[in-house]
PDB file of C-alpha atoms in Angstrom:
ATOM      1  CA  MET A   1      67.301  16.024  -7.626  1.00 89.00           C
ATOM      2  CA  THR A   2      66.337  12.653  -6.228  1.00 92.00           C
ATOM      3  CA  GLN A   3      62.779  11.749  -5.259  1.00 93.00           C
ATOM      4  CA  SER A   4      63.861  11.771  -1.614  1.00 94.00           C
ATOM      5  CA  THR A   5      65.274  15.297  -1.934  1.00 96.00           C
ATOM      6  CA  ILE A   6      62.132  16.511  -3.690  1.00 96.00           C
ATOM      7  CA  SER A   7      59.939  14.966  -0.980  1.00 97.00           C
ATOM      8  CA  LYS A   8      62.021  16.770   1.644  1.00 98.00           C
ATOM      9  CA  GLY A   9      61.557  20.004  -0.328  1.00 98.00           C
ATOM     10  CA  PHE A  10      57.782  19.655  -0.090  1.00 98.00           C
ATOM     11  CA  ILE A  11      58.062  19.002   3.641  1.00 98.00           C
ATOM     12  CA  ALA A  12      60.362  22.021   4.059  1.00 98.00           C
ATOM     13  CA  ALA A  13      57.880  24.232   2.191  1.00 98.00           C
ATOM     14  CA  GLY A  14      55.081  22.926   4.379  1.00 98.00           C
ATOM     15  CA  LEU A  15      57.020  23.493   7.587  1.00 98.00           C
ATOM     16  CA  MET A  16      57.862  27.063   6.554  1.00 97.00           C
ATOM     17  CA  ASN A  17      54.158  27.724   5.966  1.00 97.00           C
ATOM     18  CA  THR A  18      53.025  26.098   9.202  1.00 97.00           C
ATOM     19  CA  VAL A  19      55.664  26.015  11.938  1.00 97.00           C
ATOM     20  CA  GLY A  20      57.511  29.061  10.579  1.00 95.00           C
ATOM     21  CA  LEU A  21      54.320  31.065  10.411  1.00 96.00           C
ATOM     22  CA  LEU A  22      53.353  30.040  13.948  1.00 97.00           C
ATOM     23  CA  ILE A  23      56.761  31.185  15.221  1.00 96.00           C
ATOM     24  CA  PHE A  24      56.737  34.579  13.462  1.00 96.00           C
ATOM     25  CA  SER A  25      53.086  35.233  14.296  1.00 96.00           C
ATOM     26  CA  LYS A  26      53.677  34.095  17.893  1.00 96.00           C
ATOM     27  CA  GLY A  27      50.793  31.668  17.538  1.00 96.00           C
ATOM     28  CA  PHE A  28      48.547  34.261  15.869  1.00 97.00           C
ATOM     29  CA  THR A  29      49.121  36.809  18.641  1.00 96.00           C
ATOM     30  CA  ASN A  30      51.574  39.080  16.763  1.00 96.00           C
ATOM     31  CA  GLU A  31      49.233  41.874  15.681  1.00 97.00           C
ATOM     32  CA  VAL A  32      51.924  43.659  13.660  1.00 97.00           C
ATOM     33  CA  ILE A  33      51.902  41.073  10.841  1.00 97.00           C
ATOM     34  CA  PRO A  34      48.196  41.437   9.936  1.00 97.00           C
ATOM     35  CA  GLN A  35      48.228  45.210  10.586  1.00 96.00           C
ATOM     36  CA  THR A  36      51.190  45.650   8.245  1.00 96.00           C
ATOM     37  CA  ASP A  37      49.436  44.031   5.251  1.00 96.00           C
ATOM     38  CA  PRO A  38      45.787  43.394   6.131  1.00 95.00           C
ATOM     39  CA  ALA A  39      44.839  42.504   2.542  1.00 94.00           C
ATOM     40  CA  VAL A  40      47.197  39.512   2.391  1.00 96.00           C
ATOM     41  CA  MET A  41      48.279  38.737   5.952  1.00 96.00           C
ATOM     42  CA  SER A  42      45.036  38.988   7.917  1.00 96.00           C
ATOM     43  CA  TYR A  43      44.558  36.267  10.511  1.00 96.00           C
ATOM     44  CA  PHE A  44      42.401  34.420   7.972  1.00 97.00           C
ATOM     45  CA  GLY A  45      45.146  34.907   5.369  1.00 96.00           C
ATOM     46  CA  LEU A  46      47.717  33.474   7.781  1.00 97.00           C
ATOM     47  CA  LEU A  47      45.461  30.486   8.435  1.00 97.00           C
ATOM     48  CA  MET A  48      45.145  29.872   4.694  1.00 97.00           C
ATOM     49  CA  ILE A  49      48.935  30.015   4.342  1.00 97.00           C
ATOM     50  CA  MET A  50      49.075  27.210   6.886  1.00 98.00           C
ATOM     51  CA  VAL A  51      46.489  25.227   4.889  1.00 98.00           C
ATOM     52  CA  TRP A  52      48.692  25.546   1.781  1.00 98.00           C
ATOM     53  CA  GLY A  53      51.592  24.302   3.894  1.00 98.00           C
ATOM     54  CA  LEU A  54      49.616  21.240   4.900  1.00 98.00           C
ATOM     55  CA  ALA A  55      48.849  20.619   1.216  1.00 98.00           C
ATOM     56  CA  TYR A  56      52.583  20.664   0.406  1.00 98.00           C
ATOM     57  CA  ILE A  57      53.254  18.125   3.145  1.00 98.00           C
ATOM     58  CA  ALA A  58      50.284  15.998   2.030  1.00 98.00           C
ATOM     59  CA  VAL A  59      51.764  15.483  -1.451  1.00 97.00           C
ATOM     60  CA  SER A  60      55.384  15.107  -0.355  1.00 97.00           C
ATOM     61  CA  LYS A  61      55.402  11.350  -1.079  1.00 97.00           C
ATOM     62  CA  THR A  62      53.001  11.343  -4.045  1.00 96.00           C
ATOM     63  CA  TYR A  63      53.913  14.575  -5.857  1.00 96.00           C
ATOM     64  CA  MET A  64      54.776  12.675  -9.045  1.00 95.00           C
ATOM     65  CA  ASN A  65      51.087  11.699  -9.387  1.00 96.00           C
ATOM     66  CA  VAL A  66      49.703  15.237  -9.116  1.00 96.00           C
ATOM     67  CA  LYS A  67      51.629  17.253 -11.685  1.00 96.00           C
ATOM     68  CA  TRP A  68      48.873  19.815 -12.219  1.00 96.00           C
ATOM     69  CA  LEU A  69      48.452  20.384  -8.487  1.00 97.00           C
ATOM     70  CA  ILE A  70      52.159  21.196  -8.375  1.00 97.00           C
ATOM     71  CA  GLY A  71      51.432  23.693 -11.162  1.00 97.00           C
ATOM     72  CA  VAL A  72      48.800  25.250  -8.903  1.00 98.00           C
ATOM     73  CA  PHE A  73      51.454  25.524  -6.180  1.00 98.00           C
ATOM     74  CA  VAL A  74      53.649  27.454  -8.630  1.00 98.00           C
ATOM     75  CA  LEU A  75      50.806  29.898  -9.347  1.00 98.00           C
ATOM     76  CA  GLU A  76      50.014  30.255  -5.640  1.00 98.00           C
ATOM     77  CA  LYS A  77      53.636  31.109  -4.845  1.00 98.00           C
ATOM     78  CA  LEU A  78      53.743  33.522  -7.793  1.00 98.00           C
ATOM     79  CA  ALA A  79      50.722  35.339  -6.360  1.00 97.00           C
ATOM     80  CA  TYR A  80      52.501  35.748  -3.021  1.00 97.00           C
ATOM     81  CA  VAL A  81      55.714  36.914  -4.707  1.00 97.00           C
ATOM     82  CA  ILE A  82      53.758  39.569  -6.609  1.00 97.00           C
ATOM     83  CA  ALA A  83      51.893  40.581  -3.435  1.00 96.00           C
ATOM     84  CA  TYR A  84      55.234  40.893  -1.641  1.00 96.00           C
ATOM     85  CA  LEU A  85      56.763  43.020  -4.389  1.00 96.00           C
ATOM     86  CA  VAL A  86      53.743  45.339  -4.357  1.00 96.00           C
ATOM     87  CA  TRP A  87      53.919  45.590  -0.563  1.00 95.00           C
ATOM     88  CA  PHE A  88      57.709  46.080  -0.561  1.00 94.00           C
ATOM     89  CA  SER A  89      57.524  48.845  -3.188  1.00 95.00           C
ATOM     90  CA  ASN A  90      55.060  50.816  -1.036  1.00 95.00           C
ATOM     91  CA  ASN A  91      56.284  50.135   2.515  1.00 94.00           C
ATOM     92  CA  SER A  92      59.353  50.226   4.718  1.00 93.00           C
ATOM     93  CA  LEU A  93      60.849  47.218   6.461  1.00 95.00           C
ATOM     94  CA  GLU A  94      62.395  49.619   8.961  1.00 96.00           C
ATOM     95  CA  ASN A  95      58.918  50.662  10.128  1.00 96.00           C
ATOM     96  CA  VAL A  96      57.978  47.016  10.669  1.00 97.00           C
ATOM     97  CA  TYR A  97      61.189  46.307  12.598  1.00 97.00           C
ATOM     98  CA  ASP A  98      60.498  49.360  14.764  1.00 97.00           C
ATOM     99  CA  GLN A  99      57.168  47.807  15.770  1.00 97.00           C
ATOM    100  CA  ASN A 100      58.202  44.167  16.214  1.00 97.00           C
ATOM    101  CA  LEU A 101      61.377  42.193  15.523  1.00 97.00           C
ATOM    102  CA  LEU A 102      59.620  38.939  14.523  1.00 97.00           C
ATOM    103  CA  ALA A 103      57.271  40.780  12.170  1.00 97.00           C
ATOM    104  CA  GLY A 104      60.276  42.547  10.629  1.00 97.00           C
ATOM    105  CA  ILE A 105      62.047  39.253  10.067  1.00 97.00           C
ATOM    106  CA  PHE A 106      58.828  37.771   8.652  1.00 97.00           C
ATOM    107  CA  TYR A 107      58.444  40.599   6.113  1.00 96.00           C
ATOM    108  CA  THR A 108      62.150  40.416   5.262  1.00 96.00           C
ATOM    109  CA  LEU A 109      61.989  36.692   4.477  1.00 95.00           C
ATOM    110  CA  TYR A 110      58.533  35.932   3.125  1.00 93.00           C
ATOM    111  CA  GLY A 111      59.068  37.197  -0.422  1.00 94.00           C
ATOM    112  CA  LEU A 112      62.380  35.380  -0.819  1.00 96.00           C
ATOM    113  CA  ASN A 113      60.936  32.238   0.778  1.00 97.00           C
ATOM    114  CA  ASP A 114      57.962  32.201  -1.599  1.00 97.00           C
ATOM    115  CA  PHE A 115      60.182  32.918  -4.614  1.00 98.00           C
ATOM    116  CA  THR A 116      62.512  30.065  -3.651  1.00 98.00           C
ATOM    117  CA  PHE A 117      59.675  27.569  -3.286  1.00 98.00           C
ATOM    118  CA  MET A 118      58.008  28.850  -6.476  1.00 98.00           C
ATOM    119  CA  ILE A 119      61.213  27.947  -8.344  1.00 98.00           C
ATOM    120  CA  PHE A 120      61.350  24.588  -6.548  1.00 98.00           C
ATOM    121  CA  PHE A 121      57.719  23.772  -7.429  1.00 98.00           C
ATOM    122  CA  ALA A 122      58.299  24.868 -11.040  1.00 98.00           C
ATOM    123  CA  TYR A 123      61.335  22.585 -11.248  1.00 98.00           C
ATOM    124  CA  VAL A 124      59.266  19.665  -9.935  1.00 98.00           C
ATOM    125  CA  PHE A 125      56.367  20.489 -12.278  1.00 97.00           C
ATOM    126  CA  PHE A 126      58.629  20.365 -15.341  1.00 96.00           C
ATOM    127  CA  LYS A 127      60.508  17.309 -14.096  1.00 95.00           C
ATOM    128  CA  ILE A 128      57.352  15.205 -13.721  1.00 91.00           C
ATOM    129  CA  THR A 129      56.672  13.279 -16.913  1.00 80.00           C
ATOM    130  CA  PRO A 130      53.102  12.354 -17.754  1.00 69.00           C
ATOM    131  CA  SER A 131      52.146   8.735 -17.238  1.00 59.00           C
ATOM    132  CA  ARG A 132      52.277   6.635 -20.396  1.00 50.00           C
ATOM    133  CA  GLU A 133      49.285   4.569 -19.286  1.00 45.00           C
ATOM    134  CA  THR A 134      46.147   4.818 -21.376  1.00 46.00           C
ATOM    135  CA  PRO A 135      43.226   6.087 -19.282  1.00 53.00           C
ATOM    136  CA  ALA A 136      40.386   3.598 -18.753  1.00 55.00           C
ATOM    137  CA  HIS A 137      37.145   4.405 -20.552  1.00 53.00           C
TER     138      HIS A 137
END
């Protein structure tokens, strides 16, 4: 992947976490999303997802200088993938769709979305080579 493609990947991840979340949550007015998984998707949880999205966008041009932050992004996405799998194993998407179409789509996509970007961030993390410069003392 080129640096340009990787930068666009960070922007895409950020837009999914910000604009995508605003669409599915109907600007934080869709009560079905936080009611469906209040431990992870409370309104505060949704706000924090947007903050992570802004962090992805913030490093989109300088990601190669923050390897360990990209590692944190991998762990953050892993946490959401695990949370999704736990939720999915104990709940029904059909029940969510019955309550609200956008919430159903959100719960259908969020685990796959986070898994995809976890793999992307892991790829970037392992692609970044440490600087050969000697640190100043």
